[in-house]
Amino acid sequence: MARPQRTRVMVVANQKGGVGKTTSTVNLAAALAQLGQRVLVIDLDPQGNASTALNIEHRRGVPSTYDLLVNEDKLADVMQPCPDQAGLWVVPATIDLAGAEIELVSIVARESRLQKAIAAHEWVGTAEVAGEDRFDYVLVDCPPSLGLLTLNALVAGEEMVIPIQAEYYALEGLGMLLETVEMVKKHLNQRLEVSTILLTMYDARTRLASNVAEEVREHFGDTVLKTYIPRSVRVSEAPSYSQTVMTYDPGSPGALSYLEAAREMAKKGVQ
């Protein structure tokens, strides 16, 4: 795939839990890397599930997103290459991150710490400035809440990817999320755009799934990827082997769907 002309910083967020946010982050990242892109995943969820799926050590004491946000460590000092996928780097999350929200409260410009850390890295930027070694994508995996960690991600990002489970409740939560995005755009980050909506856990046998998909497409048009992610045992199993489904079972419907979704997302953004 053609590489974008500059680094695309994409925030994967939805305050509703269990919609396939982390699963989508790691599998899209692995799929993009397989398509020849250079990708960085920043795990901002204290549970560290993205770090687990990408086979990255994230016990207490490992340099992590906590050090990036609270101690202002450099991005280069906290990222690690993914052992199972060339072209993919990860900043892991440790349990320390759970206390970061409280520690950041009293700090000036607390919501822009992640943005500064990303912008300062030499591999982030345009082809002219950052060269061939640049990251093509930075994907930020957010916790399922709209707290300070997610706010840091929304200030750092230019694009937002929203995974939506193909169920009715998902539509209710979406309205609240979009209100937050508008507030962030107005006060903190005018560049932020919802560029991609991905339907996950799609069960083609139910009418409900197709109704939800229809409604989401009606509201958001081309922002919704044509590719949806089916319900898949393989996708759920992969993290227990510290893998993404892209390496665990590359021929499974889930892996092929993520590969297609990544390709579609990449094509949309090549300027």
mmCIF file of N, CA and C in Angstrom, residues 105-172:
data_model
loop_
_atom_site.group_PDB
_atom_site.id
_atom_site.type_symbol
_atom_site.label_atom_id
_atom_site.label_comp_id
_atom_site.label_asym_id
_atom_site.label_seq_id
_atom_site.Cartn_x
_atom_site.Cartn_y
_atom_site.Cartn_z
ATOM 1 N N VAL A 105 -4.091 15.717 37.637
ATOM 2 C CA VAL A 105 -5.100 16.747 37.921
ATOM 3 C C VAL A 105 -4.487 18.112 38.227
ATOM 4 N N SER A 106 -3.427 18.153 39.017
ATOM 5 C CA SER A 106 -2.877 19.436 39.459
ATOM 6 C C SER A 106 -1.834 20.022 38.495
ATOM 7 N N ILE A 107 -1.578 19.322 37.396
ATOM 8 C CA ILE A 107 -0.509 19.764 36.486
ATOM 9 C C ILE A 107 -1.043 20.728 35.420
ATOM 10 N N VAL A 108 -0.278 21.758 35.123
ATOM 11 C CA VAL A 108 -0.672 22.732 34.099
ATOM 12 C C VAL A 108 -0.599 22.067 32.718
ATOM 13 N N ALA A 109 -1.550 22.396 31.851
ATOM 14 C CA ALA A 109 -1.610 21.850 30.477
ATOM 15 C C ALA A 109 -1.566 20.321 30.489
ATOM 16 N N ARG A 110 -2.284 19.743 31.464
ATOM 17 C CA ARG A 110 -2.243 18.286 31.640
ATOM 18 C C ARG A 110 -2.832 17.531 30.446
ATOM 19 N N GLU A 111 -3.773 18.186 29.737
ATOM 20 C CA GLU A 111 -4.447 17.469 28.648
ATOM 21 C C GLU A 111 -3.622 17.396 27.359
ATOM 22 N N SER A 112 -2.493 18.128 27.308
ATOM 23 C CA SER A 112 -1.730 18.116 26.050
ATOM 24 C C SER A 112 -0.379 17.401 26.166
ATOM 25 N N ARG A 113 -0.209 16.623 27.243
ATOM 26 C CA ARG A 113 1.087 15.950 27.450
ATOM 27 C C ARG A 113 1.377 14.896 26.380
ATOM 28 N N LEU A 114 0.364 14.131 26.025
ATOM 29 C CA LEU A 114 0.573 13.086 25.011
ATOM 30 C C LEU A 114 0.879 13.714 23.651
ATOM 31 N N GLN A 115 0.155 14.776 23.346
ATOM 32 C CA GLN A 115 0.350 15.460 22.067
ATOM 33 C C GLN A 115 1.795 15.953 21.922
ATOM 34 N N LYS A 116 2.322 16.540 23.005
ATOM 35 C CA LYS A 116 3.705 17.038 22.984
ATOM 36 C C LYS A 116 4.698 15.897 22.805
ATOM 37 N N ALA A 117 4.456 14.798 23.511
ATOM 38 C CA ALA A 117 5.359 13.646 23.446
ATOM 39 C C ALA A 117 5.404 13.053 22.041
ATOM 40 N N ILE A 118 4.232 12.958 21.393
ATOM 41 C CA ILE A 118 4.187 12.401 20.033
ATOM 42 C C ILE A 118 4.875 13.352 19.055
ATOM 43 N N ALA A 119 4.535 14.634 19.148
ATOM 44 C CA ALA A 119 5.084 15.629 18.206
ATOM 45 C C ALA A 119 6.606 15.745 18.298
ATOM 46 N N ALA A 120 7.153 15.457 19.488
ATOM 47 C CA ALA A 120 8.599 15.625 19.684
ATOM 48 C C ALA A 120 9.428 14.479 19.095
ATOM 49 N N HIS A 121 8.785 13.382 18.709
ATOM 50 C CA HIS A 121 9.558 12.233 18.207
ATOM 51 C C HIS A 121 10.004 12.466 16.767
ATOM 52 N N GLU A 122 11.235 12.077 16.468
ATOM 53 C CA GLU A 122 11.791 12.358 15.127
ATOM 54 C C GLU A 122 11.123 11.551 14.023
ATOM 55 N N TRP A 123 10.422 10.464 14.383
ATOM 56 C CA TRP A 123 9.750 9.661 13.360
ATOM 57 C C TRP A 123 8.320 10.113 13.092
ATOM 58 N N VAL A 124 7.927 11.224 13.678
ATOM 59 C CA VAL A 124 6.560 11.726 13.471
ATOM 60 C C VAL A 124 6.627 13.005 12.646
ATOM 61 N N GLY A 125 5.861 13.028 11.558
ATOM 62 C CA GLY A 125 5.844 14.233 10.732
ATOM 63 C C GLY A 125 5.690 13.905 9.267
ATOM 64 N N THR A 126 6.039 14.853 8.421
ATOM 65 C CA THR A 126 5.871 14.681 6.976
ATOM 66 C C THR A 126 7.035 13.886 6.390
ATOM 67 N N ALA A 127 6.845 13.434 5.157
ATOM 68 C CA ALA A 127 7.894 12.680 4.469
ATOM 69 C C ALA A 127 9.168 13.510 4.353
ATOM 70 N N GLU A 128 9.025 14.825 4.116
ATOM 71 C CA GLU A 128 10.205 15.698 3.946
ATOM 72 C C GLU A 128 10.981 15.827 5.259
ATOM 73 N N VAL A 129 10.251 15.981 6.356
ATOM 74 C CA VAL A 129 10.915 16.237 7.641
ATOM 75 C C VAL A 129 11.370 14.934 8.312
ATOM 76 N N ALA A 130 10.477 13.960 8.409
ATOM 77 C CA ALA A 130 10.782 12.732 9.163
ATOM 78 C C ALA A 130 11.418 11.643 8.290
ATOM 79 N N GLY A 131 11.324 11.800 6.974
ATOM 80 C CA GLY A 131 11.992 10.865 6.066
ATOM 81 C C GLY A 131 11.338 9.493 5.973
ATOM 82 N N GLU A 132 12.093 8.538 5.430
ATOM 83 C CA GLU A 132 11.578 7.189 5.183
ATOM 84 C C GLU A 132 11.308 6.421 6.476
ATOM 85 N N ASP A 133 11.994 6.811 7.563
ATOM 86 C CA ASP A 133 11.827 6.095 8.831
ATOM 87 C C ASP A 133 10.567 6.510 9.579
ATOM 88 N N ARG A 134 9.824 7.445 9.044
ATOM 89 C CA ARG A 134 8.682 8.000 9.782
ATOM 90 C C ARG A 134 7.624 6.932 10.067
ATOM 91 N N PHE A 135 6.869 7.179 11.148
ATOM 92 C CA PHE A 135 5.678 6.377 11.402
ATOM 93 C C PHE A 135 4.601 6.815 10.420
ATOM 94 N N ASP A 136 3.926 5.843 9.826
ATOM 95 C CA ASP A 136 2.787 6.185 8.965
ATOM 96 C C ASP A 136 1.522 6.357 9.806
ATOM 97 N N TYR A 137 1.428 5.552 10.853
ATOM 98 C CA TYR A 137 0.240 5.589 11.726
ATOM 99 C C TYR A 137 0.655 5.533 13.188
ATOM 100 N N VAL A 138 0.012 6.362 13.993
ATOM 101 C CA VAL A 138 0.101 6.231 15.449
ATOM 102 C C VAL A 138 -1.328 5.946 15.912
ATOM 103 N N LEU A 139 -1.555 4.758 16.468
ATOM 104 C CA LEU A 139 -2.897 4.390 16.943
ATOM 105 C C LEU A 139 -2.894 4.411 18.472
ATOM 106 N N VAL A 140 -3.819 5.177 19.044
ATOM 107 C CA VAL A 140 -3.888 5.302 20.505
ATOM 108 C C VAL A 140 -5.114 4.540 21.008
ATOM 109 N N ASP A 141 -4.870 3.541 21.860
ATOM 110 C CA ASP A 141 -5.962 2.754 22.433
ATOM 111 C C ASP A 141 -6.391 3.378 23.759
ATOM 112 N N CYS A 142 -7.635 3.828 23.823
ATOM 113 C CA CYS A 142 -8.118 4.569 25.004
ATOM 114 C C CYS A 142 -8.860 3.657 25.987
ATOM 115 N N PRO A 143 -8.900 4.057 27.263
ATOM 116 C CA PRO A 143 -9.725 3.310 28.226
ATOM 117 C C PRO A 143 -11.204 3.578 27.966
ATOM 118 N N PRO A 144 -12.097 2.698 28.471
ATOM 119 C CA PRO A 144 -13.533 2.905 28.222
ATOM 120 C C PRO A 144 -14.136 3.939 29.162
ATOM 121 N N SER A 145 -13.627 5.181 29.071
ATOM 122 C CA SER A 145 -14.192 6.275 29.871
ATOM 123 C C SER A 145 -13.799 7.574 29.190
ATOM 124 N N LEU A 146 -14.379 8.671 29.641
ATOM 125 C CA LEU A 146 -14.029 9.959 29.044
ATOM 126 C C LEU A 146 -13.237 10.800 30.040
ATOM 127 N N GLY A 147 -12.282 10.170 30.727
ATOM 128 C CA GLY A 147 -11.463 10.869 31.711
ATOM 129 C C GLY A 147 -10.257 11.558 31.086
ATOM 130 N N LEU A 148 -9.274 11.869 31.939
ATOM 131 C CA LEU A 148 -8.093 12.620 31.505
ATOM 132 C C LEU A 148 -7.221 11.863 30.504
ATOM 133 N N LEU A 149 -7.192 10.539 30.607
ATOM 134 C CA LEU A 149 -6.373 9.754 29.677
ATOM 135 C C LEU A 149 -6.954 9.850 28.263
ATOM 136 N N THR A 150 -8.260 9.644 28.168
ATOM 137 C CA THR A 150 -8.917 9.750 26.856
ATOM 138 C C THR A 150 -8.817 11.182 26.336
ATOM 139 N N LEU A 151 -8.937 12.152 27.227
ATOM 140 C CA LEU A 151 -8.830 13.558 26.826
ATOM 141 C C LEU A 151 -7.442 13.842 26.228
ATOM 142 N N ASN A 152 -6.390 13.293 26.840
ATOM 143 C CA ASN A 152 -5.038 13.436 26.301
ATOM 144 C C ASN A 152 -4.963 12.881 24.880
ATOM 145 N N ALA A 153 -5.601 11.744 24.675
ATOM 146 C CA ALA A 153 -5.598 11.127 23.339
ATOM 147 C C ALA A 153 -6.335 12.003 22.330
ATOM 148 N N LEU A 154 -7.486 12.547 22.738
ATOM 149 C CA LEU A 154 -8.287 13.370 21.825
ATOM 150 C C LEU A 154 -7.583 14.678 21.460
ATOM 151 N N VAL A 155 -6.772 15.199 22.383
ATOM 152 C CA VAL A 155 -6.012 16.416 22.089
ATOM 153 C C VAL A 155 -4.829 16.085 21.161
ATOM 154 N N ALA A 156 -4.283 14.876 21.316
ATOM 155 C CA ALA A 156 -3.122 14.470 20.510
ATOM 156 C C ALA A 156 -3.509 14.066 19.086
ATOM 157 N N GLY A 157 -4.730 13.564 18.909
ATOM 158 C CA GLY A 157 -5.109 12.977 17.623
ATOM 159 C C GLY A 157 -5.620 13.979 16.605
ATOM 160 N N GLU A 158 -5.549 13.566 15.349
ATOM 161 C CA GLU A 158 -6.162 14.350 14.275
ATOM 162 C C GLU A 158 -7.387 13.617 13.751
ATOM 163 N N GLU A 159 -7.341 12.301 13.893
ATOM 164 C CA GLU A 159 -8.456 11.485 13.417
ATOM 165 C C GLU A 159 -8.937 10.596 14.552
ATOM 166 N N MET A 160 -10.212 10.272 14.486
ATOM 167 C CA MET A 160 -10.772 9.406 15.515
ATOM 168 C C MET A 160 -11.423 8.195 14.860
ATOM 169 N N VAL A 161 -11.104 7.034 15.390
ATOM 170 C CA VAL A 161 -11.723 5.788 14.925
ATOM 171 C C VAL A 161 -12.670 5.333 16.022
ATOM 172 N N ILE A 162 -13.949 5.146 15.673
ATOM 173 C CA ILE A 162 -14.926 4.706 16.676
ATOM 174 C C ILE A 162 -15.424 3.307 16.321
ATOM 175 N N PRO A 163 -15.034 2.294 17.129
ATOM 176 C CA PRO A 163 -15.622 0.966 16.903
ATOM 177 C C PRO A 163 -17.009 0.936 17.541
ATOM 178 N N ILE A 164 -17.972 0.417 16.800
ATOM 179 C CA ILE A 164 -19.347 0.335 17.324
ATOM 180 C C ILE A 164 -19.830 -1.101 17.209
ATOM 181 N N GLN A 165 -20.300 -1.615 18.322
ATOM 182 C CA GLN A 165 -20.880 -2.952 18.294
ATOM 183 C C GLN A 165 -22.229 -2.870 17.593
ATOM 184 N N ALA A 166 -22.531 -3.843 16.775
ATOM 185 C CA ALA A 166 -23.783 -3.796 16.010
ATOM 186 C C ALA A 166 -24.971 -4.176 16.889
ATOM 187 N N GLU A 167 -25.199 -3.392 17.942
ATOM 188 C CA GLU A 167 -26.330 -3.589 18.844
ATOM 189 C C GLU A 167 -26.937 -2.242 19.205
ATOM 190 N N TYR A 168 -28.177 -2.252 19.665
ATOM 191 C CA TYR A 168 -28.914 -1.010 19.863
ATOM 192 C C TYR A 168 -28.245 -0.049 20.840
ATOM 193 N N TYR A 169 -27.754 -0.555 21.986
ATOM 194 C CA TYR A 169 -27.160 0.326 23.002
ATOM 195 C C TYR A 169 -25.989 1.136 22.457
ATOM 196 N N ALA A 170 -25.327 0.580 21.469
ATOM 197 C CA ALA A 170 -24.149 1.250 20.902
ATOM 198 C C ALA A 170 -24.522 2.622 20.347
ATOM 199 N N LEU A 171 -25.695 2.719 19.764
ATOM 200 C CA LEU A 171 -26.134 3.987 19.167
ATOM 201 C C LEU A 171 -26.397 5.038 20.243
ATOM 202 N N GLU A 172 -26.907 4.583 21.404
ATOM 203 C CA GLU A 172 -27.171 5.527 22.491
ATOM 204 C C GLU A 172 -25.879 6.169 22.992
#
